[in-house]
Amino acid sequence: MAEHLMATYGRLPVAFTHGEGPWLWDSNGKPYLDALSGIAVCGLGHAHPKVTQALCEQAGTLLHTSNLYRIPVQEELGERLCALAGMDRAFFANSGAEANEAAIKLARLHAHRRGIERPEILVMEGSFHGRTLATLSATGNRKAQAGFEPLVQGFVRVPYNDVAAVETAAANRGNIVAILVEPIQGEGGIVIPDADYLAALRRICDRQDWLLMFDEVQTGMGRTGTLFACQQASVLPDVMTLAKGLGNGVPIGACLAQGAAAEVFAPGSHGSTFGGNPLACRVAGAVLDVLEGDRLAEHAGVLGERMLNGLRQALDGVDGVEQVRGRGLMLGIALDRPCGELVGRALTEGLLINVTAERVVRLLPPLIIDEQLADSIVDTVSNLIRDLLAP
Ligand SMILES: *Cc1c(COP(=O)(O)O)cnc(C)c1O
């Protein structure tokens, strides 16, 4: 019983004992195909041998020393991530929310240094940036914020995928210093902006001297078909945050920055006891090895396209299906009604899926799935949706 756990989650009545690749087994020995990856975390699947090996080796060598000392494996990971993302410097944290906290603090400090005493950060409706007070305040979901007022000030909100609204904000508010935005909204319902949206934001930021900060906590680490989603729009942000897939289940977050943004923090201006410890950094390095060695981002792009086409075909003309959308292995099927019950029905069928924004079925399978498993997810999910929507 969970009576001694704070009731922050309405949990499904199942517990898994072990996993391998895209499979999980519950305490009765029933297998489940994991099309959620622990919410975009286990991109390499469960119990990946290279991750396990790195974890065990590092655990037997050195877990933690604190950031009062040099941590070579952290320096190495920072260098590698920066090279891959076109960034200059990294700050390591333990979660997505913390990575975004770092970005928010960085934007504010950058502004204060330039004499802007009440800086504002532009954020989007429908966004999700985390559950800490500042990231919750940045999040565009009134329900998640309800009851936690007073929220942190200094955020201006506009609709997502609306360049004109950003222009209006730029014209009317003199204290904006940065935009914080997801390249694709995850929790918000797999919302993919127009092809030129991110580039338009880049142009506005350049003109206004704002920082462009991409929250790639969910879209990053190969999920959408490239290592980072912004690469598909050929847009380089000033700041990029990562977490979820970076540690394949070992908690780690990163705030990367380039140019002037990379030089903002100085000793004492930000920190973390655990952030970037040898264990987390060693594992993230192993995750990168596998992502690069097995070309998993590319693979995710190919399989994602296959699933998108499969779902569109299977659900074509089905009344109640509003849109099938996705980029790589980040897929959403938007229905015209709430569909949370699909999660339980899929569980019975031995498939793990998720529903977000109440009526969007969300699929985030591990990047290592093969064509056969991709097709089987498509079949099961489209059958479940047809059944739900059947008159
Ligand atoms: C999950 C998520 C976060 C929060 O990450 P945590 O590790 O839960 O703090 C932030 N931004 C986005 C886009 C996310 O999907």
XYZ file of C-alpha atoms and ligand atoms in Angstrom:
406
model
C 0.000 0.000 0.000
C 1.077 3.507 -0.720
C -0.475 5.043 2.400
C 2.895 6.369 3.482
C 3.584 8.045 0.150
C 2.307 11.532 -0.480
C -0.463 11.208 -3.018
C 1.260 13.145 -5.788
C 0.457 10.504 -8.398
C -2.632 8.507 -9.256
C -0.712 5.328 -9.887
C -1.736 2.387 -12.016
C -2.129 -0.873 -10.074
C 1.010 -2.500 -11.402
C 4.656 -2.712 -10.323
C 7.480 -3.909 -12.506
C 10.188 -6.173 -11.235
C 12.648 -6.000 -14.107
C 13.112 -4.944 -17.671
C 15.116 -5.696 -20.763
C 15.227 -3.541 -23.858
C 11.686 -2.363 -24.649
C 10.109 -4.925 -22.274
C 9.059 -4.783 -18.643
C 7.729 -7.608 -16.465
C 5.343 -7.234 -13.554
C 5.346 -9.198 -10.307
C 3.125 -11.877 -11.904
C 5.596 -12.410 -14.723
C 3.375 -10.694 -17.303
C 5.390 -8.883 -20.009
C 4.595 -5.346 -21.153
C 5.833 -3.585 -24.250
C 7.002 -0.179 -23.075
C 5.815 2.556 -25.437
C 6.465 5.299 -22.890
C 10.076 4.730 -21.732
C 9.411 6.057 -18.232
C 8.248 9.311 -19.892
C 10.976 9.689 -22.530
C 13.729 8.692 -20.114
C 14.820 5.175 -21.058
C 15.607 5.868 -24.701
C 18.029 2.946 -24.781
C 15.430 0.686 -23.190
C 15.796 -1.086 -19.871
C 18.939 -2.698 -18.495
C 21.068 -1.678 -21.481
C 24.349 -3.594 -21.001
C 26.584 -0.588 -21.776
C 24.684 1.589 -19.315
C 24.734 -1.146 -16.678
C 28.454 -1.644 -17.162
C 29.246 2.065 -16.871
C 27.026 2.361 -13.821
C 28.558 -0.626 -12.046
C 32.131 0.335 -12.862
C 31.630 3.888 -11.662
C 29.703 2.795 -8.568
C 32.651 0.640 -7.626
C 35.128 3.469 -8.230
C 33.696 6.812 -7.174
C 30.131 8.070 -6.794
C 30.457 11.592 -5.574
C 32.971 14.180 -4.535
C 30.977 17.480 -4.734
C 31.704 20.320 -7.073
C 34.303 21.744 -4.716
C 36.773 19.634 -6.694
C 37.419 18.996 -10.338
C 35.382 16.168 -11.832
C 37.108 15.016 -15.036
C 34.170 12.899 -16.206
C 31.907 15.964 -15.815
C 34.365 18.075 -17.817
C 34.408 15.399 -20.514
C 30.612 15.194 -20.677
C 30.347 18.974 -20.817
C 32.807 19.119 -23.683
C 31.010 16.373 -25.568
C 27.510 17.767 -25.143
C 28.680 21.253 -26.074
C 30.372 19.974 -29.228
C 27.223 18.111 -30.239
C 24.846 20.980 -29.442
C 26.969 23.896 -30.674
C 27.261 25.221 -27.126
C 30.220 26.501 -25.112
C 29.591 25.581 -21.479
C 27.432 23.222 -19.412
C 25.957 23.329 -15.926
C 24.848 19.957 -14.570
C 21.805 19.406 -12.376
C 19.678 16.418 -11.409
C 16.421 16.917 -13.276
C 14.683 18.813 -16.021
C 13.156 21.322 -13.624
C 16.584 22.062 -12.184
C 18.092 22.469 -15.623
C 15.360 25.007 -16.381
C 15.882 26.733 -13.032
C 19.479 27.238 -14.085
C 18.336 28.697 -17.415
C 15.873 31.052 -15.720
C 18.464 32.240 -13.205
C 21.019 32.643 -15.970
C 18.630 34.830 -17.996
C 17.868 36.989 -14.967
C 21.499 37.421 -13.971
C 22.421 38.282 -17.541
C 19.728 40.971 -17.485
C 20.752 42.387 -14.122
C 24.340 42.684 -15.330
C 22.999 44.868 -18.114
C 20.999 47.067 -15.740
C 17.564 45.511 -16.272
C 16.278 45.178 -12.733
C 12.894 43.573 -13.337
C 13.585 41.168 -16.183
C 10.795 39.144 -17.740
C 10.987 35.840 -19.585
C 8.556 35.095 -22.391
C 6.923 31.658 -22.064
C 4.151 29.838 -23.902
C 0.625 28.680 -23.241
C 0.462 24.906 -22.975
C 4.132 24.640 -22.030
C 5.623 22.413 -19.366
C 8.904 23.262 -17.690
C 8.762 21.454 -14.331
C 7.283 21.498 -10.841
C 9.601 23.723 -8.829
C 8.119 27.128 -8.077
C 9.906 29.001 -10.839
C 9.461 26.303 -13.480
C 5.818 25.846 -12.439
C 5.362 29.583 -12.840
C 6.863 29.301 -16.323
C 4.586 26.355 -17.132
C 1.489 27.234 -19.157
C -1.008 25.061 -17.324
C -3.347 26.771 -14.866
C -4.394 23.452 -13.306
C -0.817 22.577 -12.380
C -0.365 26.047 -10.874
C -3.633 26.140 -8.912
C -3.123 26.338 -5.179
C 0.542 27.269 -5.335
C 0.122 30.999 -5.601
C 1.814 33.354 -5.187
C 3.727 32.202 -8.232
C 7.152 33.500 -9.173
C 6.898 36.770 -11.046
C 8.675 37.734 -14.185
C 7.026 35.548 -16.817
C 5.028 36.859 -19.760
C 2.870 34.329 -21.563
C 1.799 34.179 -25.195
C 0.150 31.427 -27.283
C 2.489 28.770 -28.682
C 3.318 28.852 -32.382
C 2.174 32.461 -32.640
C 4.953 34.744 -33.892
C 2.647 37.778 -34.053
C 1.932 37.423 -30.323
C 5.672 37.466 -29.620
C 6.020 40.604 -31.746
C 3.189 42.258 -29.818
C 4.861 41.378 -26.520
C 8.151 42.760 -27.843
C 6.451 46.019 -28.777
C 4.596 46.422 -25.480
C 6.885 45.110 -22.763
C 10.281 46.643 -22.326
C 11.712 44.213 -19.796
C 11.655 40.946 -21.707
C 15.140 39.425 -21.774
C 14.602 35.864 -22.974
C 12.233 33.332 -24.509
C 11.916 29.895 -22.897
C 10.209 27.456 -25.256
C 9.929 23.758 -26.098
C 10.760 22.969 -29.753
C 7.789 20.572 -29.584
C 5.403 20.717 -26.633
C 5.410 17.347 -24.874
C 3.100 17.440 -21.865
C 1.016 19.998 -23.728
C -0.016 17.299 -26.209
C 2.827 16.715 -28.721
C 2.223 20.100 -30.306
C 4.494 20.690 -33.287
C 4.929 24.311 -34.337
C 5.120 25.562 -37.921
C 8.394 24.823 -39.716
C 9.612 28.434 -39.498
C 8.531 29.104 -35.891
C 11.838 28.491 -34.116
C 13.752 30.451 -36.772
C 11.325 33.356 -36.367
C 11.928 33.300 -32.602
C 15.689 33.318 -33.285
C 15.334 36.409 -35.475
C 13.251 38.235 -32.877
C 15.728 37.347 -30.120
C 18.640 38.612 -32.235
C 16.855 41.869 -32.984
C 15.694 42.427 -29.389
C 18.912 41.199 -27.768
C 16.976 38.466 -25.927
C 18.284 35.022 -25.089
C 16.630 32.140 -26.925
C 16.332 29.208 -24.526
C 15.110 25.817 -25.747
C 13.722 23.350 -23.239
C 14.799 20.077 -24.869
C 14.235 18.057 -21.713
C 11.748 15.821 -23.538
C 12.692 16.390 -27.193
C 16.435 15.990 -26.708
C 18.740 12.965 -26.831
C 17.588 11.604 -30.163
C 13.893 11.408 -29.396
C 12.691 13.350 -32.439
C 15.071 11.952 -35.071
C 18.050 14.212 -34.453
C 20.078 14.434 -31.262
C 18.323 17.725 -30.484
C 14.981 18.752 -31.987
C 16.159 22.288 -32.813
C 18.670 20.841 -35.282
C 15.813 20.030 -37.640
C 14.943 23.717 -37.767
C 18.651 24.625 -38.072
C 18.262 27.025 -35.174
C 20.956 27.465 -32.547
C 19.609 28.705 -29.211
C 21.642 30.618 -26.627
C 20.627 28.154 -23.941
C 19.453 24.554 -24.164
C 18.218 22.384 -21.311
C 18.346 18.592 -21.235
C 17.411 15.859 -18.787
C 15.059 12.898 -19.304
C 16.891 10.785 -21.913
C 20.336 11.995 -20.889
C 20.835 9.445 -18.109
C 18.497 6.657 -19.290
C 17.057 6.546 -15.771
C 19.954 7.881 -13.724
C 18.903 11.400 -12.692
C 20.838 14.093 -14.536
C 19.950 17.416 -16.105
C 22.022 19.890 -18.046
C 21.800 23.553 -18.908
C 24.015 24.303 -21.914
C 24.801 27.806 -23.140
C 26.800 29.464 -25.873
C 28.194 32.921 -26.490
C 27.566 35.596 -23.882
C 25.055 33.349 -22.092
C 27.832 30.854 -21.367
C 29.824 33.459 -19.433
C 27.069 34.616 -17.073
C 27.571 32.336 -14.082
C 30.594 32.849 -11.878
C 31.652 31.043 -8.684
C 28.857 31.462 -6.163
C 26.114 32.413 -8.596
C 24.604 28.956 -8.938
C 25.294 25.430 -7.785
C 24.181 21.939 -6.885
C 25.537 19.427 -4.391
C 24.783 16.380 -6.511
C 24.723 17.943 -9.957
C 27.241 16.465 -12.372
C 28.572 13.855 -9.998
C 30.861 11.147 -11.377
C 28.143 8.493 -11.439
C 25.587 10.506 -13.402
C 28.176 11.888 -15.819
C 29.735 8.507 -16.468
C 26.321 7.047 -17.295
C 25.375 9.983 -19.529
C 28.663 9.450 -21.359
C 27.721 5.811 -21.927
C 24.279 6.892 -23.162
C 25.951 9.213 -25.678
C 28.285 6.397 -26.770
C 25.317 4.188 -27.590
C 23.219 6.966 -29.168
C 26.105 7.862 -31.469
C 27.501 4.367 -32.022
C 24.132 2.855 -32.931
C 22.880 5.983 -34.755
C 19.747 5.848 -32.652
C 18.484 9.352 -33.440
C 18.432 8.489 -37.118
C 16.767 5.176 -36.307
C 14.136 7.007 -34.243
C 13.450 9.271 -37.218
C 12.916 6.338 -39.571
C 10.777 4.307 -37.179
C 8.831 7.378 -36.142
C 7.928 8.059 -39.744
C 6.816 4.451 -40.088
C 4.642 4.661 -36.967
C 3.186 8.005 -38.005
C 2.192 6.600 -41.385
C 0.896 3.400 -39.803
C -1.243 5.272 -37.298
C -2.564 7.647 -39.937
C -3.521 4.739 -42.154
C -5.123 2.744 -39.361
C -7.075 5.704 -38.007
C -7.944 7.352 -41.298
C -11.576 8.421 -41.328
C -12.217 7.221 -37.761
C -14.740 9.571 -36.214
C -13.320 11.233 -33.112
C -9.668 11.181 -34.193
C -8.682 14.807 -34.685
C -5.036 14.518 -35.621
C -2.159 12.058 -35.694
C 1.122 13.920 -35.303
C 4.690 13.316 -34.341
C 8.364 13.808 -34.940
C 10.595 10.790 -34.558
C 9.474 8.619 -31.679
C 7.472 11.386 -30.052
C 3.954 10.721 -31.272
C 0.524 12.008 -30.364
C -2.977 11.046 -31.403
C -5.393 13.838 -30.549
C -8.979 12.734 -29.983
C -12.080 14.884 -29.695
C -12.743 13.684 -26.131
C -10.933 12.763 -22.900
C -9.361 9.328 -23.260
C -7.482 8.650 -20.023
C -9.127 5.220 -19.772
C -7.049 4.067 -22.741
C -4.013 3.847 -20.471
C -5.654 1.159 -18.319
C -7.018 -0.684 -21.337
C -3.569 -0.730 -22.939
C -2.083 -1.991 -19.678
C -4.450 -4.951 -19.773
C -3.202 -5.652 -23.296
C 0.397 -5.532 -22.082
C 1.247 -2.145 -23.570
C 2.419 0.964 -21.727
C 1.165 4.239 -23.181
C 0.232 7.626 -21.800
C -2.477 10.220 -22.254
C -1.538 13.871 -21.888
C -3.529 17.087 -22.126
C -6.573 14.870 -21.375
C -7.262 13.823 -24.939
C -3.918 13.166 -26.584
C -2.580 9.607 -26.630
C 1.170 9.969 -26.251
C 3.707 7.416 -27.445
C 7.369 7.702 -26.467
C 8.806 4.238 -27.128
C 12.494 3.503 -26.576
C 14.680 4.464 -29.532
C 15.903 0.871 -29.809
C 12.604 -0.692 -30.951
C 12.586 -2.522 -34.269
C 10.056 -2.359 -37.103
C 8.080 -5.307 -35.819
C 7.591 -3.787 -32.375
C 6.800 -0.400 -33.917
C 4.085 -2.043 -36.009
C 2.727 -3.921 -33.051
C 2.427 -0.690 -31.028
C 0.604 0.900 -33.970
C -1.810 -2.058 -34.203
C -2.625 -2.240 -30.511
C -2.994 1.503 -30.087
C -5.160 2.001 -33.154
C -7.404 -0.908 -32.147
C -7.810 0.501 -28.651
C -8.683 3.907 -30.079
C -11.183 2.438 -32.537
C -12.841 0.509 -29.719
C -13.040 3.579 -27.535
C -14.532 5.690 -30.309
C -16.885 3.015 -31.675
C -20.432 4.328 -31.542
C 9.647 16.478 -17.989
C 9.914 17.860 -18.425
C 10.462 18.805 -17.539
C 10.687 18.512 -16.077
O 11.637 17.538 -15.863
P 11.778 16.880 -14.390
O 12.968 15.998 -14.533
O 10.498 16.140 -14.118
O 11.986 17.982 -13.432
C 10.774 20.048 -18.044
N 10.554 20.365 -19.329
C 10.015 19.485 -20.191
C 9.810 19.894 -21.612
C 9.667 18.211 -19.778
O 9.104 17.352 -20.625
